[in-house]
Tab-separated table of C-alpha atoms and ligand atoms in Angstrom:
chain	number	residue	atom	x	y	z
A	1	UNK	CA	20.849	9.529	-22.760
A	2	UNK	CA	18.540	7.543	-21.182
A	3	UNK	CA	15.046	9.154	-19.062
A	4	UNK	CA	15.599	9.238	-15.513
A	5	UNK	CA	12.373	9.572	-13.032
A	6	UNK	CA	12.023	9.943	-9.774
A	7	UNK	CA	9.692	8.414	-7.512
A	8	UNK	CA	8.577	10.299	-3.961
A	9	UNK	CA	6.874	9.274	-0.684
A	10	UNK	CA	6.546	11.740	1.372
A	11	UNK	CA	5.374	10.413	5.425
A	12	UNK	CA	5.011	13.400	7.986
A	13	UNK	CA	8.775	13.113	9.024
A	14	UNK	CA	9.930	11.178	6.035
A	15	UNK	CA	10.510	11.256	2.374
A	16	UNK	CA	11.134	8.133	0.584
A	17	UNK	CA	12.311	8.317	-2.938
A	18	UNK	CA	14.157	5.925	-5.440
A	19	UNK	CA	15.329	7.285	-9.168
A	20	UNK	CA	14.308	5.114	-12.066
A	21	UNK	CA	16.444	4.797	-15.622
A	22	UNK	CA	12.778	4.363	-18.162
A	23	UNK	CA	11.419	2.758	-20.223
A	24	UNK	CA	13.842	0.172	-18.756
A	25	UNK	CA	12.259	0.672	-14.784
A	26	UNK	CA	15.831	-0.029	-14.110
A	27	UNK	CA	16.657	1.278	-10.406
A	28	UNK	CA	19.214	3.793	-10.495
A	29	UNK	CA	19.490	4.949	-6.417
A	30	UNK	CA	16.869	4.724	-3.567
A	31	UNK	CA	16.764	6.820	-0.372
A	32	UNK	CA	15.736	7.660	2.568
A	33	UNK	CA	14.971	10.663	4.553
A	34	UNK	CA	14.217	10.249	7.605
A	35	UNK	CA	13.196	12.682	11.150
A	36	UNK	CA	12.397	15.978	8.860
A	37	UNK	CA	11.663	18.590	11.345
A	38	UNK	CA	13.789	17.170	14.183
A	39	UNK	CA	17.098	18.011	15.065
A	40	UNK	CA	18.604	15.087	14.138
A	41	UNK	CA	17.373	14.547	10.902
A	42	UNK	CA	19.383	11.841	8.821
A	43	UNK	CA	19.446	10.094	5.014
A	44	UNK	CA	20.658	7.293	3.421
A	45	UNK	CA	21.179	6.750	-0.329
A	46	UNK	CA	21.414	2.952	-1.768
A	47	UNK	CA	23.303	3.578	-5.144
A	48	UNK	CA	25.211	0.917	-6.744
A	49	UNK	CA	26.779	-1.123	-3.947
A	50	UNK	CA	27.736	1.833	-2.118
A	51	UNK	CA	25.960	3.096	0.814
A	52	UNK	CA	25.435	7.495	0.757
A	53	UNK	CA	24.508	9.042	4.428
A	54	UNK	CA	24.421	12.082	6.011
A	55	UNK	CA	23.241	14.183	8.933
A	56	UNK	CA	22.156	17.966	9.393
A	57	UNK	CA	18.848	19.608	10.609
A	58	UNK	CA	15.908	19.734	8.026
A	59	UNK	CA	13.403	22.254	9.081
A	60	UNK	CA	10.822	20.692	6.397
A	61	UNK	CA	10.191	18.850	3.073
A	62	UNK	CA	11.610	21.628	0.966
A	63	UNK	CA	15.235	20.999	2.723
A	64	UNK	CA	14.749	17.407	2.452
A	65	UNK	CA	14.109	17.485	-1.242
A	66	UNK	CA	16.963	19.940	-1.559
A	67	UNK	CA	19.458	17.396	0.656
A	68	UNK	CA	18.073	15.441	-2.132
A	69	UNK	CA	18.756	17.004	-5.110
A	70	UNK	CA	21.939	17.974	-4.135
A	71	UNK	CA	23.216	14.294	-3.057
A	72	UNK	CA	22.156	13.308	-6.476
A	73	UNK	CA	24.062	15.765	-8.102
A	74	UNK	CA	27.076	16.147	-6.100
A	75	UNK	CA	27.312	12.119	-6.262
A	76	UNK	CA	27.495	11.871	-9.871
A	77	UNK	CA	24.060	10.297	-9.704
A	78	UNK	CA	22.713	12.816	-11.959
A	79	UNK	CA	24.613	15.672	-13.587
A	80	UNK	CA	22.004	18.249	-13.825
A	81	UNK	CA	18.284	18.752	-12.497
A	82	UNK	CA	17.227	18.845	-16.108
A	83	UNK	CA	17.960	14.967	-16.368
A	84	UNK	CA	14.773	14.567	-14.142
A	85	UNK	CA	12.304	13.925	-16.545
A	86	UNK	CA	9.640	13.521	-14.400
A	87	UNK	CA	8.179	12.736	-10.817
A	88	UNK	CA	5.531	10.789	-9.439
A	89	UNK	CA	4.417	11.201	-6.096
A	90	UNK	CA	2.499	9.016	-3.877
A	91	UNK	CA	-0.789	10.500	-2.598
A	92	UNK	CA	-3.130	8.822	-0.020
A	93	UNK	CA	-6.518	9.840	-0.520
A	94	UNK	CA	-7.827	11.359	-4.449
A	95	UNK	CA	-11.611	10.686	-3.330
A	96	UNK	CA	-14.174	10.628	-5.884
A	97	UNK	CA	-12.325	13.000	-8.217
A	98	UNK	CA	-9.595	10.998	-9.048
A	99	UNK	CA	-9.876	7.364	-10.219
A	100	UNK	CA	-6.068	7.488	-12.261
A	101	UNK	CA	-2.782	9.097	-11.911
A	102	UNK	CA	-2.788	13.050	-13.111
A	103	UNK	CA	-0.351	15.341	-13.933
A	104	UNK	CA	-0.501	17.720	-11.140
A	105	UNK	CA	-1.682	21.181	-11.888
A	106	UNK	CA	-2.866	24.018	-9.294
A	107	UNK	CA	-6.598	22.618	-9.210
A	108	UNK	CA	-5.417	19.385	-9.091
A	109	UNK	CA	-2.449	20.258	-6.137
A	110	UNK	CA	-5.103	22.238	-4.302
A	111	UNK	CA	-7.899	19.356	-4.737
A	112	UNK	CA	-5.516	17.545	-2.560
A	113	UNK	CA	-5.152	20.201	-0.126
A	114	UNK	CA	-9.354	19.840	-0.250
A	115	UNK	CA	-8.876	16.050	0.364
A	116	UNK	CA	-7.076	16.788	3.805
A	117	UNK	CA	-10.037	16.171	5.756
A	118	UNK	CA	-10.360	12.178	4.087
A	119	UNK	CA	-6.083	11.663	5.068
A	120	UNK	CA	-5.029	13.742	7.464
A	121	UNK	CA	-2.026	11.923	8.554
A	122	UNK	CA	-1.104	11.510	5.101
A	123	UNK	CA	-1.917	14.585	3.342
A	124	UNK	CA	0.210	17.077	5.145
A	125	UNK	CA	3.512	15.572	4.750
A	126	UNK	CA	2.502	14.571	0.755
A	127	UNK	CA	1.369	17.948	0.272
A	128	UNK	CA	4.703	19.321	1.365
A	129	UNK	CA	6.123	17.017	-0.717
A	130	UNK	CA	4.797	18.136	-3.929
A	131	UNK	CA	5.069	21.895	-3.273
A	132	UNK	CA	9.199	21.495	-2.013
A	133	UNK	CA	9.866	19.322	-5.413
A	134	UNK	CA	8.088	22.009	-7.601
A	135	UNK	CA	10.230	24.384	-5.733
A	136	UNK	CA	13.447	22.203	-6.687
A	137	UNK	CA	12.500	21.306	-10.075
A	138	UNK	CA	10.200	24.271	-11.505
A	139	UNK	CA	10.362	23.029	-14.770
A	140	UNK	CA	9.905	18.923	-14.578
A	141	UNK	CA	6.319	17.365	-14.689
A	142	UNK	CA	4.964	16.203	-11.390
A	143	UNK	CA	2.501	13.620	-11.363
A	144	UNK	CA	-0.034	12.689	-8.083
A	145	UNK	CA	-0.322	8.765	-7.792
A	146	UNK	CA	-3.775	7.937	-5.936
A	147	UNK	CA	-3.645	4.781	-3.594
A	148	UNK	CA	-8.137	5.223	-3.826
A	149	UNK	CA	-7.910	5.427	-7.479
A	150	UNK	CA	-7.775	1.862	-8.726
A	151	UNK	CA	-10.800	1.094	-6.463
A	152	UNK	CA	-13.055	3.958	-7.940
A	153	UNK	CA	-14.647	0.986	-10.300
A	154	UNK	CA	-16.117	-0.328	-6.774
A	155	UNK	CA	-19.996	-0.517	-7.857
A	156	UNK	CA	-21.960	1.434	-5.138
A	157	UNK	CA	-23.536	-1.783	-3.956
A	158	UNK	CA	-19.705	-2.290	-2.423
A	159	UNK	CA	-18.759	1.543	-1.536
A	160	UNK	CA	-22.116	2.662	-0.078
A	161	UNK	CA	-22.541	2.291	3.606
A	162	UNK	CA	-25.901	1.376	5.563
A	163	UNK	CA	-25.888	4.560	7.128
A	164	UNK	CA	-28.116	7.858	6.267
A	165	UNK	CA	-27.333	8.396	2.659
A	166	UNK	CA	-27.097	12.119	3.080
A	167	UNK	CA	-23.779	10.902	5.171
A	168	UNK	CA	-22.844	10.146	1.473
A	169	UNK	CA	-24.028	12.880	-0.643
A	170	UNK	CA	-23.539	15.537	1.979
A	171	UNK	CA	-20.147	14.775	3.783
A	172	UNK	CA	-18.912	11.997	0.929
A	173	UNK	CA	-19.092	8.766	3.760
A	174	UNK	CA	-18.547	6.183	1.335
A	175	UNK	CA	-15.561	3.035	0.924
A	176	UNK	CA	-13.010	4.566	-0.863
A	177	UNK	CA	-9.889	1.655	-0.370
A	178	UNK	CA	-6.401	1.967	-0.238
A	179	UNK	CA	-3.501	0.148	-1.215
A	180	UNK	CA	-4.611	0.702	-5.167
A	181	UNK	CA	-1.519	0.949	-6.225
A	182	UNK	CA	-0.103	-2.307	-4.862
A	183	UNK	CA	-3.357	-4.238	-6.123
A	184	UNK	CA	-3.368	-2.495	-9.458
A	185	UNK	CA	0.343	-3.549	-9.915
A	186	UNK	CA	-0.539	-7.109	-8.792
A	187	UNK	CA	-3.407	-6.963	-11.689
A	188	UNK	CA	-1.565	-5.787	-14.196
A	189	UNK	CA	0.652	-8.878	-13.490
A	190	UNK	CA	-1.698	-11.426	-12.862
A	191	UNK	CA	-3.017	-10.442	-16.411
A	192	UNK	CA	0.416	-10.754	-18.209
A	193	UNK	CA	0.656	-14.004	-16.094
A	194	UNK	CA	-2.581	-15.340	-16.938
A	195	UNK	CA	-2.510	-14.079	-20.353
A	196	UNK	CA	-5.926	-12.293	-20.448
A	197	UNK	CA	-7.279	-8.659	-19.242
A	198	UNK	CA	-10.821	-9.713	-17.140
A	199	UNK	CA	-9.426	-11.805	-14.239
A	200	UNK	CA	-10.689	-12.676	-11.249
A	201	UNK	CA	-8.402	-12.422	-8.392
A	202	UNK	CA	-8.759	-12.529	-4.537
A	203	UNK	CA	-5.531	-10.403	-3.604
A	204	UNK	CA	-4.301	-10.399	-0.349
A	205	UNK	CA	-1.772	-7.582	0.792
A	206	UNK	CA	-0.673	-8.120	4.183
A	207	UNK	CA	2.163	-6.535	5.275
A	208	UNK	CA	2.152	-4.102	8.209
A	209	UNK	CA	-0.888	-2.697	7.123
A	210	UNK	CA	-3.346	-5.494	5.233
A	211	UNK	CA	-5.790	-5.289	2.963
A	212	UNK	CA	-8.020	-7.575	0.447
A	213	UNK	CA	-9.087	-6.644	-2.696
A	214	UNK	CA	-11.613	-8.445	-4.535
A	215	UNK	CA	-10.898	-7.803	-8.647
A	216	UNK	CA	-13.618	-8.966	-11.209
A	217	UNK	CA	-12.860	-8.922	-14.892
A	218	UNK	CA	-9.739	-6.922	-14.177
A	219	UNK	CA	-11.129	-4.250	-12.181
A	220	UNK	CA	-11.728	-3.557	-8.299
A	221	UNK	CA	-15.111	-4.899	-7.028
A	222	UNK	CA	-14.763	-4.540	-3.985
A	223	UNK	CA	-12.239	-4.266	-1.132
A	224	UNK	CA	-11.263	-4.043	2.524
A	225	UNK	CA	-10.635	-0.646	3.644
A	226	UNK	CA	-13.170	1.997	4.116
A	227	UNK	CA	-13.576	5.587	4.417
A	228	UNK	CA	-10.177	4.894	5.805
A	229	UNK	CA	-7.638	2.527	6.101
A	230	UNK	CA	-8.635	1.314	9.617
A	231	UNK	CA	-11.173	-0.816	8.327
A	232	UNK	CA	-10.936	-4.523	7.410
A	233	UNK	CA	-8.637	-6.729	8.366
A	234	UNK	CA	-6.635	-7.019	12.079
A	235	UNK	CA	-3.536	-5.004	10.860
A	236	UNK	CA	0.038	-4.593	12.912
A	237	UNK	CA	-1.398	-1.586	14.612
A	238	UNK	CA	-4.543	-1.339	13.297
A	239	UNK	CA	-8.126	-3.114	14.680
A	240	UNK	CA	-9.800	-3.517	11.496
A	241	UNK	CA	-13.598	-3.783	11.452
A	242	UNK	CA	-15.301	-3.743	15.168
A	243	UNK	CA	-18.265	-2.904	16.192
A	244	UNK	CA	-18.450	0.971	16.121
A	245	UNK	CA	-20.700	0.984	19.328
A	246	UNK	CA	-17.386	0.576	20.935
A	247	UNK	CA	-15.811	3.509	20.245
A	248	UNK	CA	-19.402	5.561	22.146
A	249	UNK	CA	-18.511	3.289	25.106
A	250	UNK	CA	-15.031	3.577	26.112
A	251	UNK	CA	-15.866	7.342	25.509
A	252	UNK	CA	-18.055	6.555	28.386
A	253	UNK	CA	-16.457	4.161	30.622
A	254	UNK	CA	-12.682	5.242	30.086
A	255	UNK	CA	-13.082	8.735	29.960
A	256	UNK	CA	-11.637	8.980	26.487
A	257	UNK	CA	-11.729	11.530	23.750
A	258	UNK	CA	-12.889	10.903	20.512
A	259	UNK	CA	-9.436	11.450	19.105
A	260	UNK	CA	-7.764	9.447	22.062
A	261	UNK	CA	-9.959	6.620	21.038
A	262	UNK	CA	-9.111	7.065	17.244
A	263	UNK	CA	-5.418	7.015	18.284
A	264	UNK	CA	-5.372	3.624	20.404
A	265	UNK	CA	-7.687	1.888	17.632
A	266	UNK	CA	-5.124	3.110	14.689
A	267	UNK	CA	-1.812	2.947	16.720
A	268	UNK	CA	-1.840	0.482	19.546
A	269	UNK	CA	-4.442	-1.948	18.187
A	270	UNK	CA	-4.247	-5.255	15.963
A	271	UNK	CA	-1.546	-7.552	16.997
A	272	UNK	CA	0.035	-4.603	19.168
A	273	UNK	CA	-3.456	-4.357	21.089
A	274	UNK	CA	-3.462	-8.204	21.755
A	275	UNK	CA	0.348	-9.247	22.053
A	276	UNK	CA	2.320	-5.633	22.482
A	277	UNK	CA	3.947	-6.400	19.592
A	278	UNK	CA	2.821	-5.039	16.010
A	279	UNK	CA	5.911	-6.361	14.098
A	280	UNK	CA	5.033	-10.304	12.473
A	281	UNK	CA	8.292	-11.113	12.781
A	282	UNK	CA	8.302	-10.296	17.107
A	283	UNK	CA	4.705	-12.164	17.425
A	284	UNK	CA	6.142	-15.229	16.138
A	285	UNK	CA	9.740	-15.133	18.294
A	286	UNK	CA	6.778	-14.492	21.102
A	287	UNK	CA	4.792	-17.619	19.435
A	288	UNK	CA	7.973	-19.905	19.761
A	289	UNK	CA	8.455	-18.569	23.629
A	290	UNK	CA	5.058	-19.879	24.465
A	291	UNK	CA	3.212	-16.531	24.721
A	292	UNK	CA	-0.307	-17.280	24.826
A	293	UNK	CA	-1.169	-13.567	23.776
A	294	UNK	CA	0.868	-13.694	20.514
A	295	UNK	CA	-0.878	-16.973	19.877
A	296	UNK	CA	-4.225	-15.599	20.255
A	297	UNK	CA	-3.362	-12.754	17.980
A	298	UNK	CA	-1.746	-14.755	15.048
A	299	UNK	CA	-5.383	-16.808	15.162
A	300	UNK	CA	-7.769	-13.931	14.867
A	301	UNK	CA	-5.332	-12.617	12.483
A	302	UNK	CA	-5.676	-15.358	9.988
A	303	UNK	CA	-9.171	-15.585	10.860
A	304	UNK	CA	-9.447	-12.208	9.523
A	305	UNK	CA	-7.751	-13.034	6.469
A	306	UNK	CA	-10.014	-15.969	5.761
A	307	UNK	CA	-13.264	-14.364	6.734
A	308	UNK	CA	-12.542	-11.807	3.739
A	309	UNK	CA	-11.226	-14.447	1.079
A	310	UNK	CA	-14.759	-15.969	2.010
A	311	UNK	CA	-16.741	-12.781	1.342
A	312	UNK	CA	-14.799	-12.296	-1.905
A	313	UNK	CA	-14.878	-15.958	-3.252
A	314	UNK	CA	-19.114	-15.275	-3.028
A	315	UNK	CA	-18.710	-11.984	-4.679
A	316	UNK	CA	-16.846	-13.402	-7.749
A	317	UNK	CA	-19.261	-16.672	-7.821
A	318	UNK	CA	-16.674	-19.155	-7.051
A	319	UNK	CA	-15.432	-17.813	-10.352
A	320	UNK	CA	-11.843	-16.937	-8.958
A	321	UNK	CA	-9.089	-17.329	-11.614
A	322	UNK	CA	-6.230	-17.066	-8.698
A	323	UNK	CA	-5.962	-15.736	-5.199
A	324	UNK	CA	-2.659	-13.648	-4.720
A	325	UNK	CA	-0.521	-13.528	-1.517
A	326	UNK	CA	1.404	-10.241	-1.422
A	327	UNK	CA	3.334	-7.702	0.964
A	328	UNK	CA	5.633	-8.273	3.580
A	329	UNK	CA	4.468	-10.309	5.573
A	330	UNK	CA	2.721	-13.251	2.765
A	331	UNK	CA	5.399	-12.537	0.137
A	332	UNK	CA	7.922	-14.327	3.301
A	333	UNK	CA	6.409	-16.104	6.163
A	334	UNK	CA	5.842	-19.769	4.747
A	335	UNK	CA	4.313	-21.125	7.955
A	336	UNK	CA	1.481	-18.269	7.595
A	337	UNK	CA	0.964	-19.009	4.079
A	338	UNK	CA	0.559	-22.602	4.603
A	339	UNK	CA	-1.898	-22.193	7.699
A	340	UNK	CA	-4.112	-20.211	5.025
A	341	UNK	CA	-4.711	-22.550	2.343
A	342	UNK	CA	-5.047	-25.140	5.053
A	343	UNK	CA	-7.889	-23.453	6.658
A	344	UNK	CA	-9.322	-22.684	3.594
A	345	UNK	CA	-8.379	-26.045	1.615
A	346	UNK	CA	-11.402	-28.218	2.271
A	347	UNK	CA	-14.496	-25.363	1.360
A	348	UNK	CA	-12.085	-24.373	-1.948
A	349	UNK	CA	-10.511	-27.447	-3.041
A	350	UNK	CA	-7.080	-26.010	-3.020
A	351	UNK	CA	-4.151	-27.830	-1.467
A	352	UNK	CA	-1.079	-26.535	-0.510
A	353	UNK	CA	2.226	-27.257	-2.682
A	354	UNK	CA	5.133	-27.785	0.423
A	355	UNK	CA	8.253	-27.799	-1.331
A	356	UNK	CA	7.084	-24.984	-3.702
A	357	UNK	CA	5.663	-22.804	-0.666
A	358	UNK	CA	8.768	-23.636	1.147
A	359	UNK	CA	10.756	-22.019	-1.104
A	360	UNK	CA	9.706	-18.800	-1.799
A	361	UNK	CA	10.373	-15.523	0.373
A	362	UNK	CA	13.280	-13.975	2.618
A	363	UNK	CA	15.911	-16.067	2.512
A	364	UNK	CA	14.971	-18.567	0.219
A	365	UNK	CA	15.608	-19.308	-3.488
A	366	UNK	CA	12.466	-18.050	-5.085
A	367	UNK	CA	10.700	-14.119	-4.473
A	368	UNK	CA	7.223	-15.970	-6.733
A	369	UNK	CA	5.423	-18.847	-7.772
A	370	UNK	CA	2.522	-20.899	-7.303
A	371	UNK	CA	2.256	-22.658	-3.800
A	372	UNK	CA	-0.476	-24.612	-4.495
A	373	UNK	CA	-0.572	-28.024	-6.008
A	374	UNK	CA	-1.355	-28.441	-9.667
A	375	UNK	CA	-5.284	-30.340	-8.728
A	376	UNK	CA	-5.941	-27.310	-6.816
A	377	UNK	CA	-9.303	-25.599	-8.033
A	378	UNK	CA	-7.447	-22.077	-7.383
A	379	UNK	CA	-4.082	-21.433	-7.506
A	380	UNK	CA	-2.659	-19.299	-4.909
A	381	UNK	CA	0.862	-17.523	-6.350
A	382	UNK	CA	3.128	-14.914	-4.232
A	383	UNK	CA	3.926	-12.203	-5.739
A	384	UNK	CA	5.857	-9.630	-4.685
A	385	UNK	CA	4.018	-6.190	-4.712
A	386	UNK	CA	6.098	-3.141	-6.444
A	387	UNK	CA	4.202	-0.088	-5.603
A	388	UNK	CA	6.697	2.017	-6.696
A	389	UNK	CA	7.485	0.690	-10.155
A	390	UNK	CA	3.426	1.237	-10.475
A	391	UNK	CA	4.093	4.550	-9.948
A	392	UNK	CA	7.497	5.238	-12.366
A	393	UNK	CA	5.318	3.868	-14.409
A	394	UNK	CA	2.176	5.873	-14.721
A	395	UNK	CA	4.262	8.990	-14.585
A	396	UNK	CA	6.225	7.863	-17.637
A	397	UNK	CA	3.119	7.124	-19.300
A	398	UNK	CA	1.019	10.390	-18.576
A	399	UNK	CA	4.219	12.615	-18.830
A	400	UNK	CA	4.740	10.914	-22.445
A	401	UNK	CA	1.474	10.870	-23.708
A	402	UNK	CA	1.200	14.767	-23.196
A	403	UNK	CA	3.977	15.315	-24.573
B	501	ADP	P1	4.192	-1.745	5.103
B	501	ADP	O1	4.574	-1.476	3.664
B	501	ADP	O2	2.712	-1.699	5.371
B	501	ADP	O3	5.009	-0.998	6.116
B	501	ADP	P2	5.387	-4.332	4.626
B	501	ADP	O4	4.680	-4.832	3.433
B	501	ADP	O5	6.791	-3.873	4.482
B	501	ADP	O6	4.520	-3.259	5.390
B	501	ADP	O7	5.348	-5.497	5.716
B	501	ADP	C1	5.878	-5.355	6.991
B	501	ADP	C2	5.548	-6.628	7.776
B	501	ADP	O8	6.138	-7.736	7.072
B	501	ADP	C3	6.084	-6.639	9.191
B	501	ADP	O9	5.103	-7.139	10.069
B	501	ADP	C4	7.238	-7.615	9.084
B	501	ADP	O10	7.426	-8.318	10.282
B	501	ADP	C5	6.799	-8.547	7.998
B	501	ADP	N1	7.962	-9.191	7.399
B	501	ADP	C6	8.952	-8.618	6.688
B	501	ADP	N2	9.907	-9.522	6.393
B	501	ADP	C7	9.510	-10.693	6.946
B	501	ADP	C8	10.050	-11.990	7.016
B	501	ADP	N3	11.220	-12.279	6.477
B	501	ADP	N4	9.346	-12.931	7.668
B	501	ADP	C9	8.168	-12.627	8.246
B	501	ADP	N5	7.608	-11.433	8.223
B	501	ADP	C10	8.264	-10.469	7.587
């Protein structure tokens, strides 16, 4: 019988999890469980072409994984827990401790508990997550996935911050990144692509939220996100990087507290905080309208986007094997991908490939492939991200090697 694995991303109210058939990384169900700890909680299970859902109050994540477990089972998905040979769970923040996946012990599961302070909207619901799926499966291997870890080769001349360096030693203030998972699964592809292991790649994952990682000779060098994700570029919600000053004066001249401040700049900022609408594909339906706003967003936007391809292109020299376009909203939106390469066509000597960029994304023919023309100095490929086969994957690894 083939290994089955399961893959779990736990949000606050959520838990996200899709069952893989290994080595194969064949997809065996998906699901979603969604509005734990409301009334109305609800799921719904993708397996074959059938559609599984179902309603009933979930206190917490134990019930969810339970609801779970028990769909699995009583669907002929699985036949017994034992078949579970493993699961990998997403975690936000593993700091300075962790710069790979681990098999999740009690220092490791409590480390993470430690960690709460770096991802507090994260780390509750994950932490859950972990404890209700040891709960449900006492006896299978569960493995912690860090999004930081694949940017713990950032040299400190990326990760430390001009600030008092006791802010570092003493409290850990320092870049840490996010998204590792999605830009070590674009690596790892780039290098079967390219056919060698030290690329250098300018990766670009923008999807609701966005960031850019800057790889040299196959490893993170640098990247967008800070301490947090907030930082970087102008994400759905998200501002990016501003001026800190700021947040000291609307304190002052709105009246607002620290963590009302922190709110507005994480939830109601980015395109939201300039058009109302955080969703790409809403600011351009606004775009088409005539909405000035959504206009004005989608430019400072891309501006952000270039302004950090800029930054990167000087970190690797000019030495940049490919840039990568990834995430939902580069993997589809043609028009964004072309106004890109445009803007940065001239400084790069890349030029954009119509019919090939035309081609690739929702509702076209291709999901990858170069959009830039075959003269180009750079090529610039989409690639669809997979964080969770990135994850399947280093669970089947680590749970096989210690075996
Ligand atoms: P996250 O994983 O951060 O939630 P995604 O990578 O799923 O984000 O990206 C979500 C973003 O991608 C949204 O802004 C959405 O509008 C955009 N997006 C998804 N599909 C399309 C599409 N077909 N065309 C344009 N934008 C899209």
């Amino acid at each position: 019988m083939k290994d089955k694995y399961l893959v779990v991303n736990c949000g606050s109210s959520s838990l996200k999890f899709s069952l893989y058939e290994m080595p194969s990384e064949a997809i065996i169900a998906k699901g979603y469980i969604e509005k734990i700890g409301l009334d109305d909680s609800f799921w719904t299970i993708s397996y074959r072409d059938e559609k599984i859902t179902g309603a009933k109050k979930l206190d917490n994540h134990k019930a969810a994984a339970e609801v779970m477990i028990q769909e699995l089972i009583s669907n002929n998905i699985i036949r017994k827990m034992n078949e579970i040979k493993g699961v990998g769970h997403r975690v936000l923040h593993g700091g300075e401790i962790y710069s790979d996946s681990v098999l999740i012990d009690d220092k490791v599961l409590q480390d993470i508990i430690d960690m709460t302070n770096l991802g507090p909207l994260h780390h509750p619901g994950e932490i859950d997550g972990i404890k209700a799926m040891q709960a449900s499966l006492p006896n299978t291997s569960q493995i912690a996935v860090f999004d930081t870890a694949f940017h713990q080769t950032m040299p400190e001349v990326s990760y430390i911050y001009a600030v008092p360096y006791e802010w570092y030693t003493k409290y850990k203030v320092r870049k840490y990144g996010f998204h590792g998972t999605s830009h070590k699964y674009i690596t790892s592809e780039m290098q079967k692509k390219l056919q060698k292991e030290d690329v250098n790649l300018i990766i670009c994952h923008v999807g609701s939220g966005a960031s850019i990682t800057c790889v040299k000779e196959g490893k993170s060098y640098d990247t967008s996100m800070g301490l947090t994700p907030l930082d970087g570029l102008v994400m759905g919600t998200r501002s990016g990087r501003i001026d800190p000053s700021i947040i000291k004066f609307m304190a002052d001249e709105a009246h607002m507290s620290l963590d009302e401040i922190m709110n507005e700049l994480n939830k109601n900022s980015g395109l939201k905080g300039i058009c109302g609408k955080n969703d790409f594909r809403d600011v351009m339906a606004l775009i088409k309208d005539g909405n000035k706003q959504a206009t004005l967003a989608l430019q400072i936007f891309i501006d952000s986007i270039i302004k950090h391809i800029g930054e990167y292109y000087f970190d690797l020299d000019g030495r940049v094997d490919a840039i990568v376009f990834t995430a939902g909203i580069l993997e589809n939106n043609t028009a964004i991908r072309e106004t890109i390469i445009n803007r940065i066509s001239s400084p790069l000597g890349i030029y954009i490939n119509k019919l090939s960029n035309d081609n690739i994304g929702y509702g076209h023919d291709l999901k990858e492939g170069i959009i830039t023309t075959d003269n180009s100095k750079i090529p610039v490929y989409v690639i669809p991200t997979d964080e969770e086969v990135m994850i399947v994957r280093d669970t089947y690894k680590i749970i096989n090697e210690t075996e």
